[in-house]
PDB file of C-alpha atoms in Angstrom:
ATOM      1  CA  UNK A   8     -27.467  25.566  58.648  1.00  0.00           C
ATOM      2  CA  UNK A   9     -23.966  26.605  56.830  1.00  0.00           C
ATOM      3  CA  UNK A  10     -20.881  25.948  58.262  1.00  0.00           C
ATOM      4  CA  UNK A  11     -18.097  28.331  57.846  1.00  0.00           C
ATOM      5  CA  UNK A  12     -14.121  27.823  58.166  1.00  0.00           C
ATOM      6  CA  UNK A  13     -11.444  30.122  57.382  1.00  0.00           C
ATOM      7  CA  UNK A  14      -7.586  29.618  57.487  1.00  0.00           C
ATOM      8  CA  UNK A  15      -4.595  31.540  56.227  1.00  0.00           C
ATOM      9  CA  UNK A  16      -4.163  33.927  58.886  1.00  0.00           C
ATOM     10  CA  UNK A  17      -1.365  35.212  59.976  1.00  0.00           C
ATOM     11  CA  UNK A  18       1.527  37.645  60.812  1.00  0.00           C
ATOM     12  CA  UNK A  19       2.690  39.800  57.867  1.00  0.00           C
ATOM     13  CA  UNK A  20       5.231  43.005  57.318  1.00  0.00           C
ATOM     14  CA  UNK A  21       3.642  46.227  56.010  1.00  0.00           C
ATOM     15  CA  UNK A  22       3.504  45.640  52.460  1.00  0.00           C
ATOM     16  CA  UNK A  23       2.725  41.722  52.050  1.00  0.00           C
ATOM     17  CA  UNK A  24       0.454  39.464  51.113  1.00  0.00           C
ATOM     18  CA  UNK A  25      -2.237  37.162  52.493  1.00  0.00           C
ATOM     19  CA  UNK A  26      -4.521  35.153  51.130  1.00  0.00           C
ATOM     20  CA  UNK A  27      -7.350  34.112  53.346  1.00  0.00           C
ATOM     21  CA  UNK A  28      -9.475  31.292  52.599  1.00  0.00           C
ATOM     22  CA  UNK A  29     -13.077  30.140  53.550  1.00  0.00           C
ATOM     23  CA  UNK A  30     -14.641  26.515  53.416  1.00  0.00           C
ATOM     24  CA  UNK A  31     -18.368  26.379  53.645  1.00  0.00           C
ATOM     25  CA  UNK A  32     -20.466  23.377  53.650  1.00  0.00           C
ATOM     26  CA  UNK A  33     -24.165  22.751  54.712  1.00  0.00           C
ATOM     27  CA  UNK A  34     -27.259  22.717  53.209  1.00  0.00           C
ATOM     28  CA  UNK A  35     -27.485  25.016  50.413  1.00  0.00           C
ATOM     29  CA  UNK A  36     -24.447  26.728  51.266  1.00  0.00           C
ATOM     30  CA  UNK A  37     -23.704  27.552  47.331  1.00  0.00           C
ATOM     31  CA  UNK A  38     -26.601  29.431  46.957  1.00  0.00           C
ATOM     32  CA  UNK A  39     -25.590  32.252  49.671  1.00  0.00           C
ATOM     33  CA  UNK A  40     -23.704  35.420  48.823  1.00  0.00           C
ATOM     34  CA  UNK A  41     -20.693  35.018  50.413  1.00  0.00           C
ATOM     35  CA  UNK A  42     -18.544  37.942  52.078  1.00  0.00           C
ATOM     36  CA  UNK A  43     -15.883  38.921  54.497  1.00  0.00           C
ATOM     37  CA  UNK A  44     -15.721  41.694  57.525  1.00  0.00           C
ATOM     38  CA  UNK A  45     -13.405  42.282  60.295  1.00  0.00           C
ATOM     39  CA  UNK A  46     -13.167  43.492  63.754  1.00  0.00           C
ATOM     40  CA  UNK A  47     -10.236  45.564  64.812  1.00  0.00           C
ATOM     41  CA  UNK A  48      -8.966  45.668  68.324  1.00  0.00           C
ATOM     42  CA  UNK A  49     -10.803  48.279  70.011  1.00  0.00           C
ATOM     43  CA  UNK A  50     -13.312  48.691  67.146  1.00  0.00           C
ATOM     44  CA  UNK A  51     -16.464  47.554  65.964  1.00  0.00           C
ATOM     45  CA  UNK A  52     -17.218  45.308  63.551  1.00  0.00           C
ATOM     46  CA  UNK A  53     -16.950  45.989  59.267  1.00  0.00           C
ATOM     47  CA  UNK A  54     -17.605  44.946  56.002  1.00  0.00           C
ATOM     48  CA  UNK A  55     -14.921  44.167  53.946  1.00  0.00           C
ATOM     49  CA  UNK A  56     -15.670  42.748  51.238  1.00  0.00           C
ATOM     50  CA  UNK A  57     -19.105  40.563  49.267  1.00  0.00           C
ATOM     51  CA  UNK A  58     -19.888  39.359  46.225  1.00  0.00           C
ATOM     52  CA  UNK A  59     -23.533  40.902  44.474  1.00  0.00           C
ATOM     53  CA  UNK A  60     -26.241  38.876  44.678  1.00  0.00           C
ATOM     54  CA  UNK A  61     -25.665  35.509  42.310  1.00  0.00           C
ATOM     55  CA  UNK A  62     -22.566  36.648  41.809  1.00  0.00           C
ATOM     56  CA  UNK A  63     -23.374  39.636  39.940  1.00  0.00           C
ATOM     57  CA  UNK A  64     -20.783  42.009  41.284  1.00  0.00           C
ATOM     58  CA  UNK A  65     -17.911  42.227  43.758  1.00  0.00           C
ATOM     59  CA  UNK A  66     -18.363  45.021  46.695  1.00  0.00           C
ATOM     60  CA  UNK A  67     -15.292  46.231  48.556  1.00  0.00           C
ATOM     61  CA  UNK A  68     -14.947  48.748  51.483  1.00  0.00           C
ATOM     62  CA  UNK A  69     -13.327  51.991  50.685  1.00  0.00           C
ATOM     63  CA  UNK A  70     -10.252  50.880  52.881  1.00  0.00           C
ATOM     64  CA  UNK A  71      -9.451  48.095  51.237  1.00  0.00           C
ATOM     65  CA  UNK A  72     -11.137  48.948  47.739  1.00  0.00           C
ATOM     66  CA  UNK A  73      -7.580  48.293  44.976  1.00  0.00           C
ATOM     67  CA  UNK A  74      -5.767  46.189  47.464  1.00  0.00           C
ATOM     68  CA  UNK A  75      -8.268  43.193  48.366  1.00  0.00           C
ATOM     69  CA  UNK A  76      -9.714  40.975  45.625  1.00  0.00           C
ATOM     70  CA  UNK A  77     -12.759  38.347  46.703  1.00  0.00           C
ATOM     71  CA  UNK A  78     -12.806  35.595  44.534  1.00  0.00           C
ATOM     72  CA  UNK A  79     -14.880  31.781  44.875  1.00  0.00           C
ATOM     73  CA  UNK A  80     -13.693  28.640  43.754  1.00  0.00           C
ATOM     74  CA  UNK A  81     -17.285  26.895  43.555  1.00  0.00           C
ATOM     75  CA  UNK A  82     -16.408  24.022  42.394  1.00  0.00           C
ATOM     76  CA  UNK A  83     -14.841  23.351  46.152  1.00  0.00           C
ATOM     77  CA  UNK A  84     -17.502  25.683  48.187  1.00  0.00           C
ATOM     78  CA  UNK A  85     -14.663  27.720  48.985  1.00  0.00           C
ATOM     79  CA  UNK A  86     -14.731  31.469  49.155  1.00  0.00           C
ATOM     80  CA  UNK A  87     -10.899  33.459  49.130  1.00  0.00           C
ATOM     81  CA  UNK A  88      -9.774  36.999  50.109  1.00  0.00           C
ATOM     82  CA  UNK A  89      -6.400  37.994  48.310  1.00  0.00           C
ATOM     83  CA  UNK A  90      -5.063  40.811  50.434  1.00  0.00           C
ATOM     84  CA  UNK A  91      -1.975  42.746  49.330  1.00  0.00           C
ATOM     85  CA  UNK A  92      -0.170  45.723  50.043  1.00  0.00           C
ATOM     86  CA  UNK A  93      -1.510  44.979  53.872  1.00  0.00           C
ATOM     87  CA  UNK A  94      -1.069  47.684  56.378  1.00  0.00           C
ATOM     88  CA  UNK A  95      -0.577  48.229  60.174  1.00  0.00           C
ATOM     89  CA  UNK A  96      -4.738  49.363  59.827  1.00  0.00           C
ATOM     90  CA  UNK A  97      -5.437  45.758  58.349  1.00  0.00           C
ATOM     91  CA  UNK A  98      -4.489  44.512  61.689  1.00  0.00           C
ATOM     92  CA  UNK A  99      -8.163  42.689  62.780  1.00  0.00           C
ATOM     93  CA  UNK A 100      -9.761  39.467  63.140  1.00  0.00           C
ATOM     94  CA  UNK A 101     -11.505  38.330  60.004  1.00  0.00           C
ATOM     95  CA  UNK A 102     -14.608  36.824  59.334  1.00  0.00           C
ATOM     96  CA  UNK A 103     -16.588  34.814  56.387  1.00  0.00           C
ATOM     97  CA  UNK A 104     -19.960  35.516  55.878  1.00  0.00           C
ATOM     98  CA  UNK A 105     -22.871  33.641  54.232  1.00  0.00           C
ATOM     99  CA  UNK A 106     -25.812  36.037  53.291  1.00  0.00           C
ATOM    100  CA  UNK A 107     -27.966  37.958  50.846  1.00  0.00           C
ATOM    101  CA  UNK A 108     -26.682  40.553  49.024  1.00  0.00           C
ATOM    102  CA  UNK A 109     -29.424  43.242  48.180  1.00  0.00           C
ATOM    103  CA  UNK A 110     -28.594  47.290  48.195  1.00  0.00           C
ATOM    104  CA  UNK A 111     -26.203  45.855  51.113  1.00  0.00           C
ATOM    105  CA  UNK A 112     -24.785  42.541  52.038  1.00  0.00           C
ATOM    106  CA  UNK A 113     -26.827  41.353  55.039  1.00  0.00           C
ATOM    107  CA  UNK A 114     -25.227  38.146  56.440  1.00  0.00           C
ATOM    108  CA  UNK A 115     -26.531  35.473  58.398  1.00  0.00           C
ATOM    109  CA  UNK A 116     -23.941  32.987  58.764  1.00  0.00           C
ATOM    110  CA  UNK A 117     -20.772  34.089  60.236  1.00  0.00           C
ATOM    111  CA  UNK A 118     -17.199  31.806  60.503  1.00  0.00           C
ATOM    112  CA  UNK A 119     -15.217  31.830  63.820  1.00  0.00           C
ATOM    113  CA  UNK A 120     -12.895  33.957  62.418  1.00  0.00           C
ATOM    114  CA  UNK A 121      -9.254  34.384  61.640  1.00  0.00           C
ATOM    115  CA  UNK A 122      -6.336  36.513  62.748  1.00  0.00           C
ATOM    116  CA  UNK A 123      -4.238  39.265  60.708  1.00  0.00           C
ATOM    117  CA  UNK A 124      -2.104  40.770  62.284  1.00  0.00           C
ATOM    118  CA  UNK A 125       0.431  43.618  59.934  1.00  0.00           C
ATOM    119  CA  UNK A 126       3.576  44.666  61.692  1.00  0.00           C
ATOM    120  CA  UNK A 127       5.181  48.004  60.812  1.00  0.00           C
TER     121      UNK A 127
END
């Protein structure tokens, strides 16, 4: 089982900054691909963001592809999301994910989540 807790939500002005961070402990947590998505109100679900499988690579969703940066401190099991020049559209409730990344990221643990909210 992997645990999963993010912090650094937050309200922000169109424009900012947030960083968003992830602490994951657990058995063998270090040796998932970690990852973020989101869920917008009123909308399903997305990927947002995932590192390649052992680290190999850094995957972003064409939304956010320029503005967010994933990055892992491993040292601390913790797993960050830099997000800057945020917009009203990055309003959503983000998640960390634990999982595999293949031709996709497939997760399989999921954090309870964190709120970003943009204001215009």
């Amino acid at each position: 089982q992997v645990q999963l807790v993010e912090s650094g939500g937050g309200l922000v002005q169109a424009g900012g900054s947030l960083r968003l961070s992830c602490a994951a402990s657990g058995r063998t947590s270090s040796s998932y691909d970690m990852g973020w998505f989101r869920r917008a109100p009123g909308k399903e679900r997305e990927f947002v963001a995932a590192f390649g499988y052992r680290e190999t690579g850094r995957y972003y969703a064409d939304a956010v592809k320029g503005r967010f940066t994933i990055s892992r401190d491993n040292a601390k099991n913790t797993v960050f999301l830099q997000m800057n020049s945020l917009k009203p559209e990055d309003t959503a409730v983000y998640y960390c994910t634990a999982g595999v990344y293949t031709t996709s990221y497939h997760p399989a643990y999921w954090g309870q989540g964190t709120q970003v909210t943009v204001s215009s």
